[in-house]
CSV table of C-alpha atoms and ligand atoms in Angstrom, one decimal:
chain,number,residue,atom,x,y,z
A,111,UNK,CA,0.0,0.0,0.0
A,112,UNK,CA,1.2,3.5,-0.8
A,113,UNK,CA,-0.1,6.8,0.5
A,114,UNK,CA,0.2,9.7,-2.0
A,115,UNK,CA,-0.6,13.3,-0.9
A,116,UNK,CA,-1.9,14.2,-4.3
A,117,UNK,CA,-5.6,13.8,-4.9
A,118,UNK,CA,-7.0,11.4,-7.5
A,119,UNK,CA,-7.7,13.0,-10.9
A,120,UNK,CA,-7.1,12.3,-14.6
A,121,UNK,CA,-3.5,13.7,-14.4
A,122,UNK,CA,-2.6,11.6,-11.3
A,123,UNK,CA,-4.4,8.4,-12.0
A,124,UNK,CA,-1.3,6.8,-13.7
A,125,UNK,CA,0.5,6.9,-10.3
A,126,UNK,CA,-1.7,3.9,-9.4
A,127,UNK,CA,0.2,1.8,-11.9
A,128,UNK,CA,1.1,-1.5,-10.2
A,129,UNK,CA,-1.8,-1.4,-7.8
A,130,UNK,CA,-5.1,-3.2,-8.0
A,131,UNK,CA,-7.1,-0.7,-6.0
A,132,UNK,CA,-7.2,3.1,-5.4
A,133,UNK,CA,-8.9,5.0,-2.6
A,134,UNK,CA,-11.0,8.1,-3.6
A,135,UNK,CA,-12.9,10.8,-1.7
A,136,UNK,CA,-15.8,13.2,-2.3
A,137,UNK,CA,-13.5,15.8,-3.8
A,138,UNK,CA,-11.6,13.3,-6.1
A,139,UNK,CA,-12.2,13.6,-9.8
A,140,UNK,CA,-13.3,10.1,-10.7
A,141,UNK,CA,-14.8,11.2,-14.1
A,142,UNK,CA,-14.5,9.6,-17.5
A,143,UNK,CA,-10.8,10.5,-18.1
A,144,UNK,CA,-9.7,9.4,-14.6
A,145,UNK,CA,-11.5,6.1,-14.9
A,146,UNK,CA,-9.9,5.5,-18.4
A,147,UNK,CA,-6.5,6.3,-17.0
A,148,UNK,CA,-7.1,4.0,-14.0
A,149,UNK,CA,-8.0,1.2,-16.4
A,150,UNK,CA,-4.8,1.9,-18.4
A,151,UNK,CA,-2.9,1.7,-15.1
A,152,UNK,CA,-4.4,-1.7,-14.4
A,153,UNK,CA,-6.7,-0.7,-11.5
A,154,UNK,CA,-9.6,-3.1,-10.8
A,155,UNK,CA,-11.2,-1.5,-7.7
A,156,UNK,CA,-12.1,2.0,-6.6
A,157,UNK,CA,-12.6,2.3,-2.9
A,158,UNK,CA,-14.6,5.4,-2.0
A,159,UNK,CA,-13.9,6.5,1.5
A,160,UNK,CA,-17.2,8.3,1.7
A,161,UNK,CA,-20.9,7.6,1.4
A,162,UNK,CA,-21.6,9.6,-1.8
A,163,UNK,CA,-20.4,8.5,-5.2
A,164,UNK,CA,-21.9,11.2,-7.5
A,165,UNK,CA,-18.3,12.1,-8.7
A,166,UNK,CA,-17.7,8.6,-10.1
A,167,UNK,CA,-18.3,7.8,-13.8
A,168,UNK,CA,-20.0,4.4,-13.0
A,169,UNK,CA,-20.8,3.7,-16.7
A,170,UNK,CA,-17.1,3.9,-17.7
A,171,UNK,CA,-16.0,2.0,-14.7
A,172,UNK,CA,-18.5,-0.8,-15.6
A,173,UNK,CA,-17.3,-0.7,-19.2
A,174,UNK,CA,-13.7,-1.5,-18.0
A,175,UNK,CA,-14.8,-4.0,-15.3
A,176,UNK,CA,-13.7,-1.7,-12.5
A,177,UNK,CA,-15.6,-2.3,-9.3
A,178,UNK,CA,-16.6,0.6,-7.0
A,179,UNK,CA,-17.3,0.4,-3.3
A,180,UNK,CA,-18.5,3.0,-0.9
A,181,UNK,CA,-19.1,3.4,2.9
A,182,UNK,CA,-22.8,4.1,3.6
A,183,UNK,CA,-23.9,5.3,7.0
A,184,UNK,CA,-20.5,5.3,8.8
A,185,UNK,CA,-21.8,7.9,11.2
A,186,UNK,CA,-25.1,9.5,10.5
A,187,UNK,CA,-25.0,11.2,13.9
A,188,UNK,CA,-21.7,13.0,13.1
A,189,UNK,CA,-23.3,14.6,10.0
A,190,UNK,CA,-26.6,15.4,11.6
A,191,UNK,CA,-25.0,16.9,14.7
A,192,UNK,CA,-23.0,19.2,12.4
A,193,UNK,CA,-26.2,20.1,10.5
A,194,UNK,CA,-27.7,21.2,13.8
A,195,UNK,CA,-24.5,23.0,14.7
A,196,UNK,CA,-24.8,25.0,11.5
A,197,UNK,CA,-28.5,25.7,12.2
A,198,UNK,CA,-27.7,27.0,15.7
A,199,UNK,CA,-24.8,29.0,14.4
A,200,UNK,CA,-26.9,30.9,11.8
A,201,UNK,CA,-29.9,31.2,14.1
A,202,UNK,CA,-28.0,32.6,17.1
A,203,UNK,CA,-25.2,34.3,15.1
A,204,UNK,CA,-22.4,32.5,16.8
A,205,UNK,CA,-20.0,33.5,14.0
A,206,UNK,CA,-20.7,37.2,14.6
A,207,UNK,CA,-20.7,36.9,18.4
A,208,UNK,CA,-17.3,35.2,18.3
A,209,UNK,CA,-15.7,38.0,16.3
A,210,UNK,CA,-17.4,40.7,18.3
A,211,UNK,CA,-16.1,39.4,21.6
A,212,UNK,CA,-12.5,39.1,20.1
A,213,UNK,CA,-12.7,42.8,19.6
A,214,UNK,CA,-14.1,43.4,23.1
A,215,UNK,CA,-17.4,44.4,21.6
A,216,UNK,CA,-20.1,43.2,24.0
A,217,UNK,CA,-23.0,45.0,22.2
A,218,UNK,CA,-26.0,42.8,21.3
A,219,UNK,CA,-26.8,44.3,17.9
A,220,UNK,CA,-27.3,41.7,15.2
A,221,UNK,CA,-27.3,38.7,17.6
A,222,UNK,CA,-31.0,38.1,18.1
A,223,UNK,CA,-32.2,34.6,17.1
A,224,UNK,CA,-35.3,32.7,17.9
A,225,UNK,CA,-36.2,29.4,19.7
A,226,UNK,CA,-36.3,26.3,17.7
A,227,UNK,CA,-38.6,24.9,20.4
A,228,UNK,CA,-42.1,24.5,19.0
A,229,UNK,CA,-40.9,25.6,15.5
A,230,UNK,CA,-41.1,23.3,12.5
A,231,UNK,CA,-38.1,21.4,11.1
A,232,UNK,CA,-38.3,20.1,7.5
A,233,UNK,CA,-36.1,17.2,6.6
A,234,UNK,CA,-35.5,16.5,2.9
A,235,UNK,CA,-34.3,12.9,2.6
A,236,UNK,CA,-35.0,10.7,5.6
A,237,UNK,CA,-32.3,8.0,5.1
A,238,UNK,CA,-29.7,7.4,7.8
A,239,UNK,CA,-28.5,11.0,8.2
A,240,UNK,CA,-32.0,12.6,7.7
A,241,UNK,CA,-33.4,10.3,10.3
A,242,UNK,CA,-30.6,11.2,12.8
A,243,UNK,CA,-31.4,14.9,12.1
A,244,UNK,CA,-35.1,14.3,12.6
A,245,UNK,CA,-34.3,12.8,16.1
A,246,UNK,CA,-32.2,15.7,17.0
A,247,UNK,CA,-34.9,18.2,16.0
A,248,UNK,CA,-37.4,16.2,18.0
A,249,UNK,CA,-35.0,16.6,21.0
A,250,UNK,CA,-35.2,20.3,20.5
A,251,UNK,CA,-39.0,20.1,20.9
A,252,UNK,CA,-39.6,20.9,17.2
A,253,UNK,CA,-42.4,19.6,15.1
A,254,UNK,CA,-40.8,17.5,12.4
A,255,UNK,CA,-42.1,17.2,8.8
A,256,UNK,CA,-40.3,15.4,6.0
A,257,UNK,CA,-40.2,14.8,2.3
A,258,UNK,CA,-38.7,11.7,0.7
A,259,UNK,CA,-39.4,9.5,-2.3
A,260,UNK,CA,-39.7,6.6,0.3
A,261,UNK,CA,-41.0,6.9,3.8
A,262,UNK,CA,-38.8,5.8,6.7
A,263,UNK,CA,-41.0,3.6,8.9
A,264,UNK,CA,-38.7,4.1,12.0
A,265,UNK,CA,-39.8,7.7,12.1
A,266,UNK,CA,-43.5,7.3,11.9
A,267,UNK,CA,-44.1,8.1,15.6
A,268,UNK,CA,-43.0,11.7,15.3
A,269,UNK,CA,-42.5,12.6,11.6
A,270,UNK,CA,-45.2,13.7,9.2
A,271,UNK,CA,-44.5,13.3,5.5
A,272,UNK,CA,-45.7,16.1,3.3
A,273,UNK,CA,-45.0,17.3,-0.3
A,274,UNK,CA,-41.8,19.2,-0.9
A,275,UNK,CA,-43.7,22.4,-1.6
A,276,UNK,CA,-45.6,22.0,1.7
A,277,UNK,CA,-42.3,21.3,3.6
A,278,UNK,CA,-40.6,24.4,2.2
A,279,UNK,CA,-43.6,26.7,2.9
A,280,UNK,CA,-44.1,25.4,6.5
A,281,UNK,CA,-40.5,24.9,7.8
A,282,UNK,CA,-38.5,27.3,10.0
A,283,UNK,CA,-35.4,25.0,9.6
A,284,UNK,CA,-34.9,23.1,6.3
A,285,UNK,CA,-32.2,20.5,6.2
A,286,UNK,CA,-31.1,18.7,3.0
A,287,UNK,CA,-30.1,15.0,3.4
A,288,UNK,CA,-30.9,13.5,0.0
A,289,UNK,CA,-28.1,12.3,-2.4
A,290,UNK,CA,-27.0,14.2,-5.5
A,291,UNK,CA,-28.5,12.5,-8.5
A,292,UNK,CA,-29.6,13.7,-12.0
A,293,UNK,CA,-33.1,14.2,-10.4
A,294,UNK,CA,-31.9,16.2,-7.4
A,295,UNK,CA,-29.2,18.4,-9.1
A,296,UNK,CA,-30.3,22.0,-8.7
A,297,UNK,CA,-33.3,20.9,-6.7
A,298,UNK,CA,-33.3,24.1,-4.6
A,299,UNK,CA,-33.4,26.8,-7.2
A,300,UNK,CA,-35.3,30.1,-7.5
A,301,UNK,CA,-38.7,28.5,-7.6
A,302,UNK,CA,-38.3,26.5,-4.4
A,303,UNK,CA,-36.4,29.3,-2.6
A,304,UNK,CA,-39.4,31.5,-3.2
A,305,UNK,CA,-41.6,29.1,-1.3
A,306,UNK,CA,-39.6,29.3,1.9
A,307,UNK,CA,-40.4,31.7,4.8
A,308,UNK,CA,-38.2,34.7,4.9
A,309,UNK,CA,-37.4,33.8,8.5
A,310,UNK,CA,-36.3,30.3,7.6
A,311,UNK,CA,-32.8,28.7,7.6
A,312,UNK,CA,-31.5,26.4,4.9
A,313,UNK,CA,-28.9,23.8,6.0
A,314,UNK,CA,-27.1,21.7,3.4
A,315,UNK,CA,-24.7,19.0,4.5
A,316,UNK,CA,-25.5,16.7,1.6
A,317,UNK,CA,-24.1,17.9,-1.7
A,318,UNK,CA,-23.5,21.5,-3.0
A,319,UNK,CA,-25.0,20.9,-6.4
A,320,UNK,CA,-28.5,20.3,-4.8
A,321,UNK,CA,-28.7,24.0,-4.5
A,322,UNK,CA,-28.5,26.8,-7.1
A,323,UNK,CA,-25.8,28.8,-5.4
A,324,UNK,CA,-26.4,32.1,-7.2
A,325,UNK,CA,-30.1,32.0,-6.4
A,326,UNK,CA,-29.4,31.2,-2.8
A,327,UNK,CA,-26.9,34.1,-2.4
A,328,UNK,CA,-29.5,36.4,-4.0
A,329,UNK,CA,-32.3,35.2,-1.6
A,330,UNK,CA,-30.0,35.8,1.4
A,331,UNK,CA,-28.8,39.2,0.3
A,332,UNK,CA,-32.4,40.3,-0.5
A,333,UNK,CA,-33.6,39.1,2.9
A,334,UNK,CA,-35.9,36.5,1.4
A,335,UNK,CA,-34.3,33.9,3.6
A,336,UNK,CA,-32.8,34.4,7.1
A,337,UNK,CA,-29.7,32.3,6.8
A,338,UNK,CA,-27.9,29.4,5.3
A,339,UNK,CA,-25.5,26.9,6.9
A,340,UNK,CA,-23.6,25.0,4.2
A,341,UNK,CA,-21.0,22.2,4.6
A,342,UNK,CA,-20.9,21.5,0.9
A,343,UNK,CA,-20.5,23.6,-2.2
A,344,UNK,CA,-20.8,22.8,-5.9
A,345,UNK,CA,-17.0,23.3,-6.1
A,346,UNK,CA,-14.8,22.7,-3.1
A,347,UNK,CA,-12.9,24.8,-2.5
A,348,UNK,CA,-15.0,27.4,-4.3
A,349,UNK,CA,-13.9,30.0,-6.8
A,350,UNK,CA,-13.0,33.2,-4.9
A,351,UNK,CA,-15.9,35.0,-6.6
A,352,UNK,CA,-18.6,32.5,-5.3
A,353,UNK,CA,-21.3,34.9,-4.1
A,354,UNK,CA,-22.1,32.6,-1.1
A,355,UNK,CA,-18.7,33.5,0.4
A,356,UNK,CA,-20.0,37.0,1.1
A,357,UNK,CA,-23.8,36.4,1.3
A,358,UNK,CA,-25.7,37.7,4.3
A,359,UNK,CA,-25.8,35.2,7.3
A,360,UNK,CA,-24.2,32.4,5.3
A,361,UNK,CA,-21.9,30.1,7.3
A,362,UNK,CA,-19.8,27.7,5.3
A,363,UNK,CA,-17.7,24.8,6.6
A,364,UNK,CA,-15.2,22.8,4.5
A,365,UNK,CA,-17.1,19.5,4.1
A,366,UNK,CA,-16.3,18.4,7.6
A,367,UNK,CA,-19.8,17.2,8.8
A,368,UNK,CA,-18.5,13.7,8.8
A,369,UNK,CA,-15.3,14.6,10.8
A,370,UNK,CA,-15.9,13.1,14.2
A,371,UNK,CA,-13.4,10.6,15.7
A,372,UNK,CA,-16.0,7.8,15.9
A,373,UNK,CA,-17.0,8.4,12.2
A,374,UNK,CA,-13.4,8.4,11.0
A,375,UNK,CA,-12.6,5.1,12.8
A,376,UNK,CA,-15.7,3.4,11.4
A,377,UNK,CA,-15.0,4.8,8.0
A,378,UNK,CA,-11.4,3.4,7.9
A,379,UNK,CA,-12.6,0.0,9.2
A,380,UNK,CA,-15.3,-0.3,6.6
A,381,UNK,CA,-13.0,0.7,3.7
A,382,UNK,CA,-10.6,-2.0,4.9
A,383,UNK,CA,-13.5,-4.5,5.1
A,384,UNK,CA,-14.7,-3.5,1.6
A,385,UNK,CA,-11.2,-4.4,0.3
A,386,UNK,CA,-11.0,-7.7,2.2
A,387,UNK,CA,-14.5,-8.7,1.1
A,388,UNK,CA,-13.6,-7.9,-2.5
A,389,UNK,CA,-10.5,-10.1,-2.2
A,390,UNK,CA,-12.5,-12.9,-0.7
A,391,UNK,CA,-15.1,-12.7,-3.5
A,392,UNK,CA,-17.8,-11.7,-0.9
A,393,UNK,CA,-18.6,-8.2,-2.1
A,394,UNK,CA,-20.3,-5.6,0.1
A,395,UNK,CA,-21.2,-1.9,-0.3
A,396,UNK,CA,-21.2,-2.3,-4.1
A,397,UNK,CA,-21.9,0.8,-6.1
A,398,UNK,CA,-23.4,0.0,-9.5
B,626,NAI,P1,-29.2,7.4,2.6
B,626,NAI,O1,-29.1,6.7,1.3
B,626,NAI,O2,-29.3,6.6,3.9
B,626,NAI,O3,-30.5,8.4,2.5
B,626,NAI,C1,-30.8,9.2,1.4
B,626,NAI,C2,-32.3,9.4,1.4
B,626,NAI,O4,-32.6,10.4,0.4
B,626,NAI,C3,-33.1,8.2,1.2
B,626,NAI,O5,-34.1,8.0,2.1
B,626,NAI,C4,-33.6,8.4,-0.2
B,626,NAI,O6,-34.9,7.8,-0.4
B,626,NAI,C5,-33.7,9.9,-0.2
B,626,NAI,N1,-33.9,10.5,-1.6
B,626,NAI,C6,-33.4,10.0,-2.8
B,626,NAI,N2,-33.8,10.8,-3.8
B,626,NAI,C7,-34.6,11.8,-3.2
B,626,NAI,C8,-35.3,12.8,-3.7
B,626,NAI,N3,-35.3,13.1,-5.1
B,626,NAI,N4,-36.0,13.6,-2.9
B,626,NAI,C9,-36.0,13.4,-1.6
B,626,NAI,N5,-35.3,12.4,-1.0
B,626,NAI,C10,-34.6,11.6,-1.8
B,626,NAI,O7,-28.0,8.4,2.7
B,626,NAI,P2,-27.3,9.1,4.0
B,626,NAI,O8,-26.3,8.2,4.5
B,626,NAI,O9,-28.4,9.6,4.8
B,626,NAI,O10,-26.5,10.3,3.3
B,626,NAI,C11,-27.2,11.3,2.6
B,626,NAI,C12,-26.2,12.2,1.8
B,626,NAI,O11,-25.4,12.9,2.8
B,626,NAI,C13,-25.2,11.4,1.0
B,626,NAI,O12,-25.8,11.1,-0.3
B,626,NAI,C14,-24.1,12.4,0.9
B,626,NAI,O13,-24.2,13.2,-0.3
B,626,NAI,C15,-24.2,13.2,2.1
B,626,NAI,N6,-23.1,13.1,3.1
B,626,NAI,C16,-22.4,14.2,3.5
B,626,NAI,C17,-21.4,14.1,4.4
B,626,NAI,C18,-20.6,15.3,4.8
B,626,NAI,O14,-19.6,15.2,5.5
B,626,NAI,N7,-21.1,16.5,4.5
B,626,NAI,C19,-21.0,12.8,4.9
B,626,NAI,C20,-21.8,11.7,4.5
B,626,NAI,C21,-22.8,11.8,3.6
């Protein structure tokens, strides 16, 4: 095994020559050219060390007989806890409070938030992470509504499923937890942003491309939305001119929602297990 500091991309894929498998992450470029170069290098297996796999050209991988594995649900709580951290940050303006106090400014201007208690949380995508977020919101005493293409039976005691439009119109806190697919790309654009309450917060710890970033920045700057907490962007790191970097009450973290010690340990263990099971001909966590 060899650890290279450089990320996986078309230009670096040939470094895998002599190895059967490569490890890739959410920010790796595992598009057509990279997969072709991996094939030329003799690679047979792509081990994603993350849950999402929207950055992998699965068609080309299948064409060359390259298998792909991922790590689903290695710590839904880590991501959900970060989503609530972002929600609390933009609601109670922790980012502003922190800088004010560093400058010995104890004035309260711009720091007023509101209770989440008895407000409505809208969860889009109630798989493992969305379900964990729903439980956290319930713990805050919130009413929890959700939208998903499938309903999660384990949540039926306290979650009400509604249409996406109803969810956006009713929620004070909207949290995205669905995968990035052709269907969900650009899901939250101008039309859906216009349905949200101007006092609502949008939290995205799923994938940046679920949201039209320009439309979101405009909504924030025009006061049509109270705040956004984003752990993911369409491009990470973003272009310096990305309007979200300077949008009103927009807090961005660098794709770290997963980064809790328990999550990392489980992630590493499952990647190793995925490799062992591949070698034993007992595949698990197959992406196809
Ligand atoms: P999951 O597969 O358990 O749940 C996804 C849910 O989204 C499912 O219930 C599915 O039915 C639903 N869904 C699919 N299409 C939908 C649509 N069009 N509208 C509404 N719901 C839809 O996945 P999990 O583990 O909960 O992860 C969710 C996403 O979180 C991942 O796809 C990944 O992009 C992101 N993620 C982000 C991390 C971070 O560090 N920021 C870490 C891990 C995952």
